[in-house]
PDB file of C-alpha atoms in Angstrom:
ATOM      1  CA  MET N   1     -22.933  -2.603 -18.937  1.00 48.00           C
ATOM      2  CA  LYS N   2     -21.226  -2.996 -15.875  1.00 52.00           C
ATOM      3  CA  GLN N   3     -18.913  -5.531 -15.115  1.00 56.00           C
ATOM      4  CA  ASN N   4     -19.128  -7.233 -11.815  1.00 59.00           C
ATOM      5  CA  ALA N   5     -15.812  -9.060 -10.857  1.00 61.00           C
ATOM      6  CA  LYS N   6     -17.347 -10.317  -7.207  1.00 56.00           C
ATOM      7  CA  ASN N   7     -19.285 -12.155 -10.031  1.00 61.00           C
ATOM      8  CA  LEU N   8     -16.024 -14.074 -10.850  1.00 69.00           C
ATOM      9  CA  GLY N   9     -16.795 -16.212  -7.408  1.00 64.00           C
ATOM     10  CA  SER N  10     -14.133 -18.614  -6.225  1.00 76.00           C
ATOM     11  CA  GLY N  11     -12.210 -20.095  -9.838  1.00 90.00           C
ATOM     12  CA  ILE N  12      -8.957 -21.698 -10.622  1.00 96.00           C
ATOM     13  CA  TRP N  13      -7.196 -20.807 -13.595  1.00 97.00           C
ATOM     14  CA  THR N  14      -4.511 -20.680 -16.324  1.00 98.00           C
ATOM     15  CA  TYR N  15      -1.714 -18.274 -15.660  1.00 98.00           C
ATOM     16  CA  ARG N  16       0.636 -17.076 -17.985  1.00 98.00           C
ATOM     17  CA  SER N  17       2.714 -14.568 -18.103  1.00 98.00           C
ATOM     18  CA  LEU N  18       5.681 -12.969 -21.158  1.00 98.00           C
ATOM     19  CA  LEU N  19       8.256 -10.384 -21.014  1.00 97.00           C
ATOM     20  CA  ASN N  20       7.525  -7.537 -22.813  1.00 97.00           C
ATOM     21  CA  SER N  21       9.160  -6.937 -25.843  1.00 96.00           C
ATOM     22  CA  PRO N  22       8.483  -4.978 -28.987  1.00 96.00           C
ATOM     23  CA  ASP N  23      11.069  -7.097 -31.352  1.00 97.00           C
ATOM     24  CA  LEU N  24       9.033  -9.622 -33.475  1.00 97.00           C
ATOM     25  CA  THR N  25      12.436 -11.523 -34.064  1.00 97.00           C
ATOM     26  CA  VAL N  26      12.004 -12.579 -31.120  1.00 97.00           C
ATOM     27  CA  ASP N  27      10.918 -16.572 -30.285  1.00 97.00           C
ATOM     28  CA  PHE N  28       7.678 -16.112 -29.273  1.00 96.00           C
ATOM     29  CA  ASN N  29       9.125 -19.124 -26.190  1.00 96.00           C
ATOM     30  CA  SER N  30      11.283 -17.002 -25.243  1.00 97.00           C
ATOM     31  CA  LEU N  31       9.508 -14.353 -24.140  1.00 98.00           C
ATOM     32  CA  GLU N  32       8.297 -16.990 -20.989  1.00 97.00           C
ATOM     33  CA  PHE N  33       8.331 -15.128 -17.702  1.00 96.00           C
ATOM     34  CA  GLY N  34       5.955 -17.436 -16.108  1.00 96.00           C
ATOM     35  CA  ARG N  35       3.683 -19.862 -16.184  1.00 97.00           C
ATOM     36  CA  GLY N  36       0.546 -22.019 -12.954  1.00 98.00           C
ATOM     37  CA  ASN N  37      -2.527 -21.954 -11.549  1.00 98.00           C
ATOM     38  CA  LEU N  38      -4.272 -19.002 -10.410  1.00 98.00           C
ATOM     39  CA  SER N  39      -6.657 -19.628  -7.378  1.00 97.00           C
ATOM     40  CA  ILE N  40      -8.846 -16.209  -6.689  1.00 96.00           C
ATOM     41  CA  GLU N  41     -11.761 -16.068  -4.516  1.00 94.00           C
ATOM     42  CA  THR N  42     -13.695 -13.021  -4.082  1.00 91.00           C
ATOM     43  CA  HIS N  43     -15.497 -12.037  -1.473  1.00 92.00           C
ATOM     44  CA  SER N  44     -18.505  -9.418  -0.738  1.00 90.00           C
ATOM     45  CA  ASP N  45     -16.619  -6.304   0.523  1.00 93.00           C
ATOM     46  CA  GLY N  46     -14.840  -5.960  -1.570  1.00 93.00           C
ATOM     47  CA  SER N  47     -11.714  -7.889  -1.292  1.00 95.00           C
ATOM     48  CA  LEU N  48     -10.112 -10.818  -3.216  1.00 96.00           C
ATOM     49  CA  THR N  49      -7.653 -13.728  -1.755  1.00 97.00           C
ATOM     50  CA  GLY N  50      -6.507 -16.616  -3.221  1.00 97.00           C
ATOM     51  CA  LYS N  51      -2.835 -17.937  -4.001  1.00 98.00           C
ATOM     52  CA  ILE N  52      -0.591 -18.437  -7.451  1.00 98.00           C
ATOM     53  CA  TYR N  53       1.223 -21.517  -7.504  1.00 98.00           C
ATOM     54  CA  ASP N  54       2.892 -25.027  -9.410  1.00 97.00           C
ATOM     55  CA  THR N  55       4.214 -27.487  -8.176  1.00 94.00           C
ATOM     56  CA  GLY N  56       7.104 -26.127  -6.494  1.00 91.00           C
ATOM     57  CA  TRP N  57       6.159 -22.785  -5.268  1.00 95.00           C
ATOM     58  CA  GLU N  58       3.032 -21.245  -3.958  1.00 98.00           C
ATOM     59  CA  LEU N  59       2.797 -17.086  -3.127  1.00 98.00           C
ATOM     60  CA  ILE N  60      -0.383 -15.898  -1.343  1.00 98.00           C
ATOM     61  CA  LEU N  61      -2.611 -13.377  -3.021  1.00 98.00           C
ATOM     62  CA  LYS N  62      -4.663 -10.632  -1.211  1.00 98.00           C
ATOM     63  CA  GLY N  63      -6.063  -7.504  -2.467  1.00 97.00           C
ATOM     64  CA  SER N  64      -9.110  -5.620  -3.937  1.00 96.00           C
ATOM     65  CA  ILE N  65     -11.447  -5.943  -6.397  1.00 94.00           C
ATOM     66  CA  GLN N  66     -13.161  -2.703  -8.475  1.00 92.00           C
ATOM     67  CA  ASN N  67     -16.630  -3.069 -10.594  1.00 88.00           C
ATOM     68  CA  GLY N  68     -16.401  -0.823 -13.352  1.00 87.00           C
ATOM     69  CA  ASN N  69     -15.784  -1.381 -17.583  1.00 86.00           C
ATOM     70  CA  PRO N  70     -13.966  -3.788 -17.156  1.00 90.00           C
ATOM     71  CA  ALA N  71     -14.052  -4.770 -13.560  1.00 90.00           C
ATOM     72  CA  THR N  72     -10.128  -4.101 -11.843  1.00 94.00           C
ATOM     73  CA  LEU N  73      -8.677  -6.893 -10.241  1.00 96.00           C
ATOM     74  CA  TRP N  74      -5.269  -5.626  -7.634  1.00 97.00           C
ATOM     75  CA  PHE N  75      -3.402  -7.851  -5.977  1.00 98.00           C
ATOM     76  CA  GLU N  76       0.201  -9.405  -4.148  1.00 98.00           C
ATOM     77  CA  GLY N  77       1.657 -12.466  -4.502  1.00 98.00           C
ATOM     78  CA  LYS N  78       3.857 -13.710  -1.191  1.00 98.00           C
ATOM     79  CA  GLY N  79       5.359 -16.605   0.071  1.00 98.00           C
ATOM     80  CA  ILE N  80       8.565 -17.957   1.189  1.00 97.00           C
ATOM     81  CA  VAL N  81      10.500 -20.115  -2.681  1.00 95.00           C
ATOM     82  CA  ASN N  82      13.576 -21.723  -2.396  1.00 93.00           C
ATOM     83  CA  GLY N  83      14.443 -20.391   1.551  1.00 94.00           C
ATOM     84  CA  SER N  84      13.922 -16.551  -0.550  1.00 96.00           C
ATOM     85  CA  LEU N  85      10.985 -14.525  -0.078  1.00 97.00           C
ATOM     86  CA  TRP N  86       9.208 -13.411  -3.462  1.00 97.00           C
ATOM     87  CA  ILE N  87       6.458 -10.620  -3.904  1.00 98.00           C
ATOM     88  CA  TYR N  88       4.577  -9.389  -6.634  1.00 98.00           C
ATOM     89  CA  ASP N  89       2.135  -7.498  -7.886  1.00 98.00           C
ATOM     90  CA  TYR N  90      -0.886  -8.196 -10.182  1.00 98.00           C
ATOM     91  CA  LEU N  91      -2.648  -5.520 -11.742  1.00 98.00           C
ATOM     92  CA  CYS N  92      -5.153  -7.392 -14.990  1.00 97.00           C
ATOM     93  CA  TYR N  93      -8.384  -6.304 -15.853  1.00 95.00           C
ATOM     94  CA  VAL N  94     -11.748  -8.452 -16.707  1.00 92.00           C
ATOM     95  CA  THR N  95     -11.925  -8.696 -20.817  1.00 92.00           C
ATOM     96  CA  PRO N  96     -15.841  -8.447 -22.217  1.00 89.00           C
ATOM     97  CA  PHE N  97     -17.149 -10.634 -23.773  1.00 88.00           C
ATOM     98  CA  ILE N  98     -17.199  -9.818 -26.532  1.00 88.00           C
ATOM     99  CA  PRO N  99     -20.377  -9.397 -29.233  1.00 90.00           C
ATOM    100  CA  ASN N 100     -20.945 -12.081 -32.274  1.00 92.00           C
ATOM    101  CA  GLY N 101     -18.011 -14.806 -30.382  1.00 89.00           C
ATOM    102  CA  GLU N 102     -17.808 -18.101 -29.644  1.00 92.00           C
ATOM    103  CA  ASN N 103     -16.965 -20.569 -27.241  1.00 91.00           C
ATOM    104  CA  GLN N 104     -15.681 -17.560 -25.115  1.00 91.00           C
ATOM    105  CA  ILE N 105     -13.928 -18.115 -21.651  1.00 92.00           C
ATOM    106  CA  PRO N 106     -13.682 -15.896 -19.171  1.00 92.00           C
ATOM    107  CA  THR N 107     -10.271 -14.291 -19.271  1.00 94.00           C
ATOM    108  CA  LEU N 108      -8.043 -11.750 -17.072  1.00 96.00           C
ATOM    109  CA  VAL N 109      -5.379  -9.996 -18.658  1.00 97.00           C
ATOM    110  CA  GLY N 110      -2.471  -7.194 -16.798  1.00 98.00           C
ATOM    111  CA  THR N 111       0.621  -7.363 -15.406  1.00 98.00           C
ATOM    112  CA  VAL N 112       2.730  -8.666 -12.973  1.00 98.00           C
ATOM    113  CA  THR N 113       5.970  -6.646 -11.282  1.00 98.00           C
ATOM    114  CA  ARG N 114       8.658  -8.182  -9.778  1.00 98.00           C
ATOM    115  CA  ALA N 115       8.520  -5.901  -6.440  1.00 98.00           C
ATOM    116  CA  ILE N 116      11.542  -7.316  -5.011  1.00 97.00           C
ATOM    117  CA  PRO N 117      14.546  -9.315  -6.036  1.00 97.00           C
ATOM    118  CA  HIS N 118      15.599 -12.889  -5.902  1.00 96.00           C
ATOM    119  CA  PRO N 119      17.406 -15.514  -6.784  1.00 92.00           C
ATOM    120  CA  ASP N 120      16.873 -16.753 -10.043  1.00 91.00           C
ATOM    121  CA  GLY N 121      17.756 -20.371  -9.418  1.00 86.00           C
ATOM    122  CA  GLN N 122      21.306 -19.764 -10.742  1.00 91.00           C
ATOM    123  CA  GLY N 123      23.446 -18.066  -8.077  1.00 92.00           C
ATOM    124  CA  GLY N 124      22.060 -14.989  -9.549  1.00 94.00           C
ATOM    125  CA  THR N 125      18.907 -13.011  -8.746  1.00 95.00           C
ATOM    126  CA  SER N 126      16.436 -11.807 -10.267  1.00 95.00           C
ATOM    127  CA  PRO N 127      15.617  -7.858  -9.720  1.00 96.00           C
ATOM    128  CA  ALA N 128      13.185  -6.231  -8.982  1.00 97.00           C
ATOM    129  CA  GLY N 129      10.958  -3.772 -11.114  1.00 97.00           C
ATOM    130  CA  VAL N 130      11.027  -5.938 -13.922  1.00 97.00           C
ATOM    131  CA  VAL N 131       7.224  -5.858 -15.715  1.00 98.00           C
ATOM    132  CA  CYS N 132       5.393  -8.179 -17.385  1.00 98.00           C
ATOM    133  CA  SER N 133       2.611  -8.732 -19.714  1.00 98.00           C
ATOM    134  CA  PHE N 134      -0.554 -11.604 -17.886  1.00 98.00           C
ATOM    135  CA  TYR N 135      -3.788 -13.543 -18.967  1.00 98.00           C
ATOM    136  CA  ALA N 136      -4.700 -15.708 -17.490  1.00 97.00           C
ATOM    137  CA  VAL N 137      -8.468 -18.518 -18.940  1.00 96.00           C
ATOM    138  CA  GLN N 138     -10.859 -20.046 -16.307  1.00 95.00           C
ATOM    139  CA  GLN N 139     -10.703 -23.377 -15.526  1.00 95.00           C
ATOM    140  CA  PRO N 140     -14.218 -25.598 -16.437  1.00 89.00           C
TER     141      PRO N 140
END
């Protein structure tokens, strides 16, 4: 059955992203790349708007949705954080509900890419091109 991303409607999601490392000895907590709230509004014309944010920062989202199996969301997050331009690209899928699954929460899984470099807050630079995995679960 085709998923309809437009049916997601407006919602707030809990977002977490992780560095992609194949090394099982790396401590899980050291893989954290980012976390925040993801506010998504889908529109009947196939467009997507919203924001990803937490205390002290916010990126405005603009993108599109494509129905399918799985449904796909593609969007850009752009904003000024601590005086510097941040741009991130997101591609994700709406996970299907699994037969016989219990208490399943709508979930997005995908990748996030830093599109341009920006200051890292410690005197260095966070380079462009870093790709991480992310997931987001819909808040009640």
